[in-house]
Structures are given as C-alpha cells and as structure tokens.
Coordinates of C-alpha atoms and ligand atoms in Angstrom, one line a residue:
M1 CA -21.2 10.3 -4.5
L2 CA -19.0 7.2 -4.2
I3 CA -20.6 4.2 -2.4
F4 CA -18.9 0.9 -2.8
E5 CA -20.5 -2.5 -3.3
H6 CA -19.8 -3.5 0.3
Q7 CA -21.5 -0.4 1.7
R8 CA -25.1 0.7 1.8
I9 CA -27.3 3.5 3.0
S10 CA -29.9 2.4 5.5
A11 CA -33.5 3.4 5.6
N12 CA -32.7 6.1 8.2
G13 CA -30.1 7.6 6.0
R14 CA -27.0 6.2 7.7
L15 CA -23.9 4.9 5.8
E16 CA -23.4 1.2 6.7
I17 CA -20.1 -0.6 6.2
G18 CA -19.8 -4.3 6.8
G19 CA -23.3 -4.2 8.3
C20 CA -22.3 -1.6 10.9
D21 CA -23.9 1.8 11.2
T22 CA -21.0 4.2 10.8
A23 CA -22.5 6.9 13.0
A24 CA -22.8 4.3 15.8
L25 CA -19.2 3.3 15.2
A26 CA -18.1 6.9 15.6
A27 CA -20.1 7.1 18.8
E28 CA -18.6 3.9 20.2
F29 CA -15.0 4.2 19.1
G30 CA -14.6 8.0 18.7
T31 CA -13.2 9.8 15.7
P32 CA -11.1 10.1 13.6
L33 CA -11.6 6.4 13.1
Y34 CA -10.3 4.1 10.3
V35 CA -13.0 1.5 9.4
M36 CA -11.8 -1.5 7.5
D37 CA -14.3 -3.9 5.9
E38 CA -13.0 -7.4 6.3
T39 CA -15.2 -9.0 3.7
A40 CA -14.1 -6.5 1.1
I41 CA -10.4 -7.2 1.9
R42 CA -10.9 -10.9 1.7
N43 CA -12.9 -10.7 -1.5
R44 CA -10.2 -8.6 -3.2
M45 CA -7.5 -11.1 -2.1
R46 CA -9.5 -13.9 -3.6
A47 CA -10.1 -12.0 -6.8
W48 CA -6.4 -11.5 -7.2
H49 CA -5.6 -15.1 -6.5
S50 CA -8.2 -16.6 -8.7
A51 CA -8.1 -14.2 -11.6
F52 CA -4.4 -15.0 -12.1
N53 CA -4.2 -18.6 -11.1
A54 CA -7.1 -19.5 -13.4
L55 CA -4.7 -18.4 -16.2
Y56 CA -1.1 -19.0 -15.0
P57 CA 0.6 -20.2 -11.8
T58 CA 0.9 -17.0 -9.8
G59 CA 2.0 -16.1 -6.2
I60 CA 0.2 -13.1 -4.9
A61 CA 2.0 -11.2 -2.2
Y62 CA 0.1 -8.5 -0.4
A63 CA 2.3 -5.4 -0.1
S64 CA 2.0 -4.7 3.6
K65 CA 3.2 -1.1 3.3
A66 CA -0.3 -0.2 2.2
F67 CA -1.9 -1.2 5.5
L68 CA -0.4 -3.4 8.2
T69 CA -1.4 -4.5 11.6
T70 CA -1.1 -7.8 13.4
A71 CA -4.8 -8.6 12.6
M72 CA -4.2 -7.8 8.9
V73 CA -1.3 -10.3 8.9
R74 CA -3.8 -13.0 10.2
I75 CA -6.1 -12.2 7.3
V76 CA -3.3 -12.5 4.7
E77 CA -2.2 -15.7 6.3
Q78 CA -5.7 -17.2 6.3
E79 CA -6.2 -16.2 2.7
G80 CA -3.1 -18.1 1.7
L81 CA -1.3 -15.0 0.2
N82 CA 2.4 -14.2 0.5
L83 CA 3.4 -11.0 2.3
D84 CA 5.7 -8.3 1.0
V85 CA 7.6 -6.6 3.8
A86 CA 10.0 -3.7 3.3
S87 CA 11.5 -3.0 6.7
G88 CA 12.4 -4.6 10.0
G89 CA 9.2 -3.2 11.4
E90 CA 7.0 -4.8 8.8
L91 CA 8.9 -8.0 9.1
Y92 CA 8.6 -7.9 12.9
T93 CA 4.8 -7.3 12.6
A94 CA 4.5 -10.3 10.3
V95 CA 6.5 -12.6 12.6
K96 CA 4.8 -11.4 15.7
A97 CA 1.4 -12.3 14.2
G98 CA 2.6 -15.8 13.3
F99 CA 3.1 -15.4 9.6
P100 CA 5.1 -18.3 8.0
A101 CA 8.5 -16.8 7.0
D102 CA 8.8 -18.9 3.9
R103 CA 5.9 -16.9 2.5
L104 CA 7.6 -13.5 3.1
V105 CA 9.2 -11.4 0.4
F106 CA 11.7 -9.0 2.0
H107 CA 12.2 -5.7 0.1
G108 CA 14.0 -2.4 0.7
N109 CA 16.6 -0.3 -1.0
N110 CA 18.8 0.2 2.1
K111 CA 18.3 -2.7 4.4
S112 CA 20.5 -2.3 7.5
D113 CA 22.8 -5.0 8.8
D114 CA 20.2 -5.7 11.5
E115 CA 17.4 -6.0 9.0
L116 CA 19.4 -8.4 6.9
E117 CA 20.3 -10.5 9.9
M118 CA 16.7 -10.4 11.0
G119 CA 15.6 -11.7 7.6
L120 CA 18.1 -14.6 7.8
R121 CA 17.3 -15.4 11.4
H122 CA 13.6 -15.8 10.5
N123 CA 14.4 -17.6 7.3
V124 CA 12.4 -15.4 5.0
G125 CA 11.5 -17.2 1.8
R126 CA 12.6 -14.5 -0.7
L127 CA 14.9 -11.6 -0.2
V128 CA 14.9 -9.0 -3.0
I129 CA 18.4 -7.6 -3.5
D130 CA 18.5 -3.9 -4.4
N131 CA 22.2 -3.0 -4.7
F132 CA 25.8 -4.4 -4.7
H133 CA 26.5 -3.2 -1.1
E134 CA 23.6 -5.3 0.1
L135 CA 24.6 -8.3 -2.1
E136 CA 28.0 -8.5 -0.5
R137 CA 26.8 -8.1 3.1
L138 CA 24.0 -10.6 2.7
N139 CA 26.4 -13.2 1.2
A140 CA 28.7 -12.7 4.2
F141 CA 26.0 -12.8 6.8
A142 CA 24.4 -15.9 5.3
G143 CA 27.8 -17.5 5.2
A144 CA 28.4 -16.8 8.9
R145 CA 25.2 -18.6 9.6
G146 CA 26.0 -21.5 7.3
M147 CA 22.9 -20.7 5.2
K148 CA 22.1 -20.3 1.6
Q149 CA 19.5 -17.5 1.1
G150 CA 17.1 -17.4 -1.9
V151 CA 17.2 -14.0 -3.6
L152 CA 15.6 -12.1 -6.4
I153 CA 17.2 -9.2 -8.3
R154 CA 15.3 -5.9 -8.1
C155 CA 15.5 -4.7 -11.7
T156 CA 14.9 -1.2 -13.1
P157 CA 13.1 -1.9 -16.3
G158 CA 13.4 1.7 -17.6
I159 CA 9.6 2.2 -17.9
D160 CA 8.0 5.5 -17.0
P161 CA 4.4 4.8 -15.9
H162 CA 1.8 7.5 -16.1
T163 CA 1.2 8.3 -12.4
H164 CA 2.2 10.9 -9.9
R165 CA 5.9 11.6 -10.1
L166 CA 6.4 10.7 -6.5
I167 CA 5.0 7.2 -6.9
R168 CA 6.9 6.3 -10.1
T169 CA 9.7 3.8 -9.7
G170 CA 10.2 1.9 -13.0
Q171 CA 12.1 4.7 -14.8
E172 CA 15.9 4.7 -15.1
D173 CA 16.4 7.7 -12.8
T174 CA 15.4 6.0 -9.5
K175 CA 16.9 5.0 -6.2
F176 CA 15.5 1.5 -6.5
G177 CA 17.2 -1.6 -8.0
F178 CA 19.7 -2.5 -10.7
S179 CA 19.3 -1.0 -14.2
I180 CA 18.9 -3.6 -16.9
K181 CA 20.0 -1.1 -19.6
S182 CA 23.3 -0.2 -17.9
G183 CA 24.2 -3.8 -17.4
D184 CA 24.1 -3.6 -13.6
A185 CA 21.3 -6.1 -13.3
A186 CA 23.3 -8.7 -15.4
E187 CA 26.4 -8.0 -13.3
A188 CA 24.3 -8.5 -10.1
A189 CA 23.3 -11.9 -11.4
R190 CA 26.9 -12.9 -12.1
R191 CA 28.0 -11.9 -8.6
I192 CA 25.1 -13.7 -7.0
E193 CA 25.9 -16.8 -9.0
A194 CA 29.5 -16.5 -7.7
S195 CA 28.3 -16.1 -4.1
P196 CA 28.3 -19.4 -2.3
N197 CA 25.6 -18.3 0.2
L198 CA 23.1 -16.8 -2.2
E199 CA 20.8 -18.6 -4.5
L200 CA 19.3 -16.7 -7.4
T201 CA 15.7 -17.7 -7.9
G202 CA 14.4 -14.9 -10.1
I203 CA 14.0 -11.3 -11.1
H204 CA 11.7 -8.5 -9.8
C205 CA 10.5 -5.1 -10.8
H206 CA 7.9 -2.6 -9.5
L207 CA 6.8 0.2 -11.9
G208 CA 4.7 2.6 -9.9
S209 CA 1.5 2.9 -8.0
N210 CA -2.2 3.7 -8.7
L211 CA -1.9 2.7 -12.4
M212 CA -5.3 2.7 -14.1
D213 CA -4.7 -0.1 -16.6
A214 CA -2.2 -2.8 -17.6
T215 CA -0.2 -0.7 -20.1
S216 CA 3.0 -0.3 -18.1
H217 CA 2.8 -3.9 -16.9
L218 CA 2.7 -5.0 -20.6
D219 CA 5.8 -3.0 -21.3
A220 CA 7.4 -4.6 -18.2
V221 CA 6.6 -8.0 -19.5
D222 CA 8.5 -7.3 -22.7
V223 CA 11.6 -5.9 -20.9
M224 CA 11.7 -8.3 -18.1
V225 CA 11.1 -11.5 -20.1
A226 CA 13.8 -10.4 -22.7
F227 CA 16.2 -9.9 -19.8
L228 CA 15.2 -13.2 -18.1
A229 CA 15.9 -15.1 -21.3
R230 CA 19.3 -13.4 -21.7
L231 CA 20.1 -14.1 -18.1
Q232 CA 19.1 -17.8 -18.3
R233 CA 21.4 -18.2 -21.3
D234 CA 24.2 -16.5 -19.4
I235 CA 24.0 -18.6 -16.3
N236 CA 23.0 -21.7 -18.2
R237 CA 20.0 -22.6 -16.1
T238 CA 16.4 -21.5 -15.7
L239 CA 15.1 -19.2 -13.0
S240 CA 11.9 -20.0 -11.3
E241 CA 10.3 -16.6 -10.6
L242 CA 9.4 -13.4 -12.5
D243 CA 7.9 -10.8 -10.1
L244 CA 6.2 -7.7 -11.6
G245 CA 5.4 -5.9 -8.3
G246 CA 2.2 -4.1 -7.5
G247 CA 0.6 -0.9 -8.8
L248 CA -3.0 -1.4 -9.8
G249 CA -5.1 1.6 -9.0
V250 CA -8.4 2.1 -7.3
R251 CA -11.5 4.4 -7.2
Y252 CA -11.0 7.6 -5.3
L253 CA -13.6 9.6 -7.2
P254 CA -16.9 8.4 -8.7
D255 CA -15.7 8.9 -12.3
Q256 CA -12.5 6.9 -12.0
R257 CA -12.5 3.5 -13.7
P258 CA -9.3 1.5 -13.0
V259 CA -9.5 -1.9 -14.8
S260 CA -10.8 -4.8 -12.8
V261 CA -8.4 -7.4 -11.5
E262 CA -9.9 -9.9 -14.0
T263 CA -9.3 -7.5 -16.9
F264 CA -5.8 -6.8 -15.7
A265 CA -5.1 -10.6 -15.5
G266 CA -6.7 -11.1 -18.9
S267 CA -4.3 -8.5 -20.4
V268 CA -1.1 -9.4 -18.6
V269 CA -1.1 -13.2 -18.7
P270 CA -1.7 -13.9 -22.5
N271 CA 1.0 -11.4 -23.2
L272 CA 3.3 -13.0 -20.7
I273 CA 2.8 -16.5 -22.2
E274 CA 3.4 -15.2 -25.7
T275 CA 6.5 -13.3 -24.8
L276 CA 8.0 -16.2 -22.8
D277 CA 7.4 -18.4 -25.8
K278 CA 8.9 -15.9 -28.2
H279 CA 12.1 -15.8 -26.1
G280 CA 12.1 -19.5 -25.2
A281 CA 12.2 -18.3 -21.6
G282 CA 10.3 -21.3 -20.0
R283 CA 7.5 -20.9 -17.5
P284 CA 8.7 -19.0 -14.4
R285 CA 6.2 -18.6 -11.7
L286 CA 4.6 -15.1 -11.9
G287 CA 4.8 -13.0 -8.7
L288 CA 2.6 -9.9 -8.1
E289 CA 2.5 -7.6 -5.1
P290 CA -0.8 -5.6 -5.0
G291 CA -1.1 -3.3 -2.0
R292 CA -3.5 -0.5 -2.7
S293 CA -5.7 -2.6 -4.9
I294 CA -6.5 -4.9 -1.9
V295 CA -7.1 -2.5 0.9
A296 CA -7.8 1.0 -0.4
E297 CA -11.5 0.7 -1.2
A298 CA -12.1 -1.4 1.9
G299 CA -11.2 1.5 4.2
T300 CA -13.2 4.6 5.2
T301 CA -12.2 7.3 7.7
L302 CA -14.9 8.7 9.9
Y303 CA -14.4 12.3 11.2
T304 CA -16.6 14.5 13.4
I305 CA -17.3 17.9 11.9
G306 CA -16.6 20.9 14.1
A307 CA -16.6 24.5 13.0
V308 CA -18.3 25.4 9.7
K309 CA -17.0 28.7 8.4
E310 CA -18.1 30.8 5.5
V311 CA -15.4 33.1 4.1
A312 CA -15.7 35.7 1.2
I313 CA -13.4 35.0 -1.8
P314 CA -12.7 37.2 -4.8
S315 CA -13.6 34.6 -7.4
A316 CA -17.1 33.1 -8.1
P317 CA -19.2 32.1 -6.3
G318 CA -17.9 34.8 -3.9
K319 CA -17.7 32.6 -0.9
R320 CA -16.2 29.4 0.4
I321 CA -17.5 27.2 3.1
Y322 CA -14.8 25.6 5.2
V323 CA -15.9 22.5 7.0
N324 CA -13.4 21.6 9.7
I325 CA -12.8 18.0 10.8
D326 CA -11.1 16.5 13.9
G327 CA -8.2 15.0 11.9
G328 CA -6.3 15.9 8.7
M329 CA -2.8 15.5 7.4
S330 CA -1.7 13.4 10.4
D331 CA -4.1 10.7 9.5
N332 CA -4.1 11.2 5.8
P333 CA -1.0 13.0 4.3
R334 CA -1.8 12.0 0.7
P335 CA -3.5 15.2 -0.4
Q336 CA -0.4 17.2 0.8
L337 CA 2.1 14.7 -0.6
Y338 CA 0.6 13.7 -4.0
E339 CA -2.3 16.2 -4.5
A340 CA -4.5 13.1 -4.0
R341 CA -8.3 13.6 -4.3
Y342 CA -10.9 12.0 -2.2
S343 CA -14.7 11.5 -2.1
A344 CA -16.8 11.8 1.0
I345 CA -20.4 11.6 2.3
L346 CA -22.1 12.7 5.4
A347 CA -22.4 9.4 7.2
N348 CA -25.4 10.4 9.4
R349 CA -27.3 12.2 6.6
A350 CA -26.4 10.1 3.6
N351 CA -29.8 10.3 2.0
E352 CA -30.0 14.1 1.9
S353 CA -29.3 15.9 -1.3
P354 CA -25.7 17.1 -1.7
D355 CA -26.7 20.7 -2.6
T356 CA -23.9 22.7 -1.1
Q357 CA -20.3 23.0 -2.3
V358 CA -17.9 22.9 0.7
T359 CA -14.2 22.5 1.3
I360 CA -13.0 20.0 4.0
A361 CA -10.2 21.3 6.1
G362 CA -8.0 19.4 8.6
K363 CA -7.2 20.7 12.1
H364 CA -3.4 21.0 11.7
C365 CA -1.5 24.3 11.8
E366 CA -1.2 24.2 8.1
T367 CA -3.5 24.6 5.2
D368 CA -4.3 20.9 5.3
I369 CA -7.2 20.8 2.9
L370 CA -8.4 17.2 2.7
I371 CA -11.0 17.8 -0.1
S372 CA -11.5 21.0 -2.1
N373 CA -14.9 21.8 -3.5
I374 CA -17.1 18.8 -2.8
D375 CA -20.9 18.7 -2.9
L376 CA -22.6 17.7 0.4
P377 CA -25.7 18.5 2.3
L378 CA -24.7 21.6 4.3
P379 CA -22.7 20.0 7.1
R380 CA -23.4 20.9 10.7
P381 CA -21.1 20.7 13.8
G382 CA -21.4 17.1 15.1
D383 CA -22.2 15.5 11.8
I384 CA -20.0 12.5 10.8
L385 CA -18.0 12.8 7.6
A386 CA -17.0 9.5 5.9
V387 CA -14.0 9.8 3.6
Q388 CA -13.8 6.9 1.2
T389 CA -10.9 4.9 -0.2
T390 CA -8.6 5.5 2.8
G391 CA -7.7 1.9 3.4
A392 CA -4.3 2.2 1.8
Y393 CA -1.4 4.5 2.7
N394 CA -3.4 6.3 5.4
H395 CA -3.0 4.4 8.7
S396 CA 0.4 3.2 7.5
M397 CA 1.6 6.8 6.8
A398 CA 0.0 8.5 9.8
S399 CA 2.0 10.8 12.0
N400 CA 1.7 12.7 15.3
Y401 CA 2.0 16.1 13.7
N402 CA 0.9 18.8 16.1
R403 CA 1.0 16.0 18.7
L404 CA -2.3 14.6 17.6
A405 CA -3.0 11.1 18.8
R406 CA -3.3 8.6 15.9
P407 CA -6.7 7.1 15.3
A408 CA -8.0 3.7 16.2
V409 CA -8.8 1.1 13.5
V410 CA -11.8 -1.1 13.6
L411 CA -12.4 -4.2 11.5
V412 CA -16.1 -4.6 10.5
R413 CA -17.7 -7.8 9.3
E414 CA -21.4 -8.9 9.2
G415 CA -22.5 -6.3 11.7
T416 CA -19.7 -6.7 14.2
A417 CA -16.9 -4.3 14.8
D418 CA -13.6 -5.3 16.4
L419 CA -10.9 -2.9 17.5
I420 CA -7.7 -3.9 15.8
V421 CA -5.6 -0.9 16.7
R422 CA -6.4 1.1 19.8
R423 CA -6.5 4.9 19.7
E424 CA -3.3 6.6 20.9
T425 CA -3.6 8.4 24.1
L426 CA -2.0 11.7 25.2
E427 CA 0.2 9.6 27.5
D428 CA 1.4 7.7 24.4
I429 CA 2.3 11.0 22.8
V430 CA 4.8 11.8 25.6
A431 CA 5.8 8.2 26.4
R432 CA 9.1 8.3 24.5
D433 CA 10.2 11.8 25.6
I434 CA 13.0 12.1 28.1
I435 CA 13.9 15.1 30.2
P436 CA 17.6 15.1 31.0
D437 CA 18.3 15.7 34.7
R438 CA 20.0 19.1 33.9
L439 CA 16.7 20.4 32.6
R440 CA 14.6 19.3 35.5
A441 CA 15.6 22.1 37.9
Ligands
LLP501 N1 5.9 -3.8 -4.4 C1 6.9 -2.9 -4.3 C2 8.3 -3.3 -4.4 C3 6.5 -1.6 -4.0 O1 7.5 -0.6 -3.8 C4 5.1 -1.2 -3.8 C5 4.7 0.2 -3.5 C6 4.2 -2.2 -4.0 C7 4.6 -3.5 -4.3 C8 2.7 -2.0 -3.8 O2 2.2 -1.1 -4.7 P1 0.6 -0.8 -4.8 O3 0.0 -2.1 -5.3 O4 0.1 -0.4 -3.5 O5 0.5 0.3 -5.8 N2 2.6 6.1 -0.5 C9 2.2 6.1 -1.9 C10 2.4 4.8 -2.5 C11 3.8 4.3 -2.5 C12 4.0 2.9 -3.1 C13 5.3 2.4 -2.8 N3 5.6 1.1 -3.2 C14 0.7 6.6 -2.0 O6 0.1 6.9 -0.9 O7 0.2 6.7 -3.1

C-alpha cells in the first residue's frame, strides 16, 4: 500500500488528503475526481528551490505540461518559480492567470508563426530554439517588432537515459533540438550570433522523464559543459545559462525509490562546479524544469466502483476479479501509452486488510486495464477507489474518448477543498459540433 506523507487514514478507515475525507470529496464533487494537495505541491516546489539554491544559483521552472490550470499558475507564481510552457495553450493559460512573462520559458519543437508571435507579444523571458526553421522566423518576427528576443539553444546531448522508450529525448535519434555531435548546435549558435534580433543567453537540454537517479544528468553535465566551453571560446563571450531540463522520477509503487531532490542536487551540483572549473566555463546560472517531480505524488484520482465481475482463466489461480471503475483511459492514458503501473487503495475502507487480488478496469470500449493484479479488500459496488500518483500527465493528457466528460479537479488544503476545474458536462461534449444545413433535413 502506498500512502504519502501528506495523506493519512482516519480512525474510521477513510483516506484523508489535505485534511479532507476523500469519500466525502467523492460525494460532494462526484467521480472520477482529481484531488490535488496544495501543501504537497508547495512543499515540493520549495524543496527544489532550496536544495539547489543552497548549493548553486539555480532557476527552477515548473514544467507546466505535467499539470496546468489557472489556479496552478497562481501557485507557481506565488512560490517564485519560473514556468516552462510548450505551446500557445500553455502560454495563454499562464498569461491569463497573470504570470509574469519574464519568468516564462517557451519550448516546443514546432512552434507555429502564431505561437512565436504570441511569445514575442507577451515578452517571454526565454525562448528555447529547437531548429533552423524556427531560428530564421523568430529573428524576422522579432525584427518586425523592433525587438531583441533572448533565446537558448535546445541541444541534443546524445545521452540515452534508462526510461520508457516513449519518454526518452536525450539520445541522438530524436525530433527535439540540435545535435551537439553533428555540429548543428554550434552552427545554430553562429547563426543566432549573426541574427540582429536574437540574443543567445544559454544552452538547454532535456534527457527524458521519470528517471530514478542523477546518472543521466551527470552525463549531461559532462557533455553540456564541454560544449558550453567550446561555444564560449567560439563566440568570445560567456553565456549566462545552462539548463538541464526536467526528468526526476516519483513513486508510483511502494517499492520504488527515486532519489530525493536533496540527493539529486547533492550529486549534480558538485559535479557541475568541478566540470565548469575543469573547462574554465565560468559560472552560468543553472536552470532546471521539474514537472512530474513537483505534482505527481500530490495528485490522487477518486473513482466509484461499479460492476465487480469474476471470470474463469486458464492459468493459476483459475479466476480473475475485474473491478470496473467509472473512468479509465480518458482520464489516465498512461497505462496504455507507457505500460505505466499504479498503486491504489479503497478510500472508504482503507483500514481493511488487502486480502483479495483484483484487476482494475476502465469503462472504455477497449481493454483499458488501469491496474493489473493489485491486492485490495474485496471491492463492492459503490466503494471509492483512490489511485495514487496521478498528479502529473493525467489531467493534462485527458481526452473525451467514448465521449466521456472529463473529470473535475479539486485543490485540497488544511481541510478545505476548492474546485479549480469544473467537471465537463454532456453539453460541453457537443458544444463544438456543427451540423451543416444540408444534414439537417
Ligand atoms: N522540460 C522539457 C523540455 C520537457 O520536454 C519535459 C517533459 C520536462 C521539462 C518535464 O519533465 P518531467 O520533470 O516531468 O519528467 N507524458 C509522459 C511524460 C512526457 C514528458 C515530456 N517532457 C508521461 O506521462 O510519462
């Protein structure tokens, strides 16, 4: 069983998050429901900021793709973090919620003209250039506005981190960034230097996601610092930023032990300082972009259990108990996409012994198994299932498959729950549909 530090089981056997009884939350707001613990989010942001800044000047940008709503933007803003946005939609959300544009880092491997113009219009602090096509257009658009835009080069360091193949990005064969090895990254720097409306401030890389330790980041320090040193000699000036992206993993299962943020900082920073000194590369400000590490464990999804079905199977133990929930791959596509595994508890019977092996199935017209073979007290229709570690890449990747309405999100803190995203309605589901006149007859 996986119970996080910010959660507890009350005397009457209910799972509590942020001082709120989860069964009561399910009754009040309906299910499926994403529950986000505000204190856990804030603590994690503070841990990142202080663990690194105690050792080295570091700008922490929360990677908004993990979980973004206007309320979340306010939390990031209040905590003093920067914000990584990777599309016009993420940028719009940030601006709409009053986030200072100079603290935005604008990413994306195929930013449209509109997105580039939007970045310029709002004066984003840093724009990370991914390719030559973008470099030329951005220079032209900035010129037309009489502006000089600060940019970083998205580099491919050629590092293959050990994580699921679909969330690896540091290796050579990737759609992201300029390869250091091929010379493209150096060529990008020369072209930026020659572009009157762009100002090169630093280099960036992102290796992959859900990494359990600092190994890949240590490799990245070697490659990126060596490149930075070469680049600074080439262009004959120092650059002020070295951004190593996000990627630190979290606990999805009770036996998973990702390193703590403090341990991570304790490995990366001394290595960084030593490598900078070795190459005489100065003291660029370090940038990091944690997403999952900040929000994943702070989020829990509540479902209502419906049909419980026992089927005979040929292998031992000869039967499988399917426990059907009122959501599935539309609110959490990660098991289908990445074979992701999750842990869960019965929120309203959390003190009963988990003596029955069951399989949790979604309600889509697919075999959308959310969790295979998990031990729970035998679930009954009407019980509330709490699936842990759903704060990252669940709400942000949700769909309307089978025309399911997407869940609400509540933010809990010290016993109060605030709705921060309302549940979609069936009206919302058809709101963008149009019947052409010729089909009306
Ligand atoms: N910075 C950049 C440039 C990124 O591309 C990403 C994630 C991050 C930061 C944040 O990485 P994190 O700290 O969250 O690992 N949908 C996948 C994860 C995709 C990550 C994409 N980029 C999943 O559900 O596992």
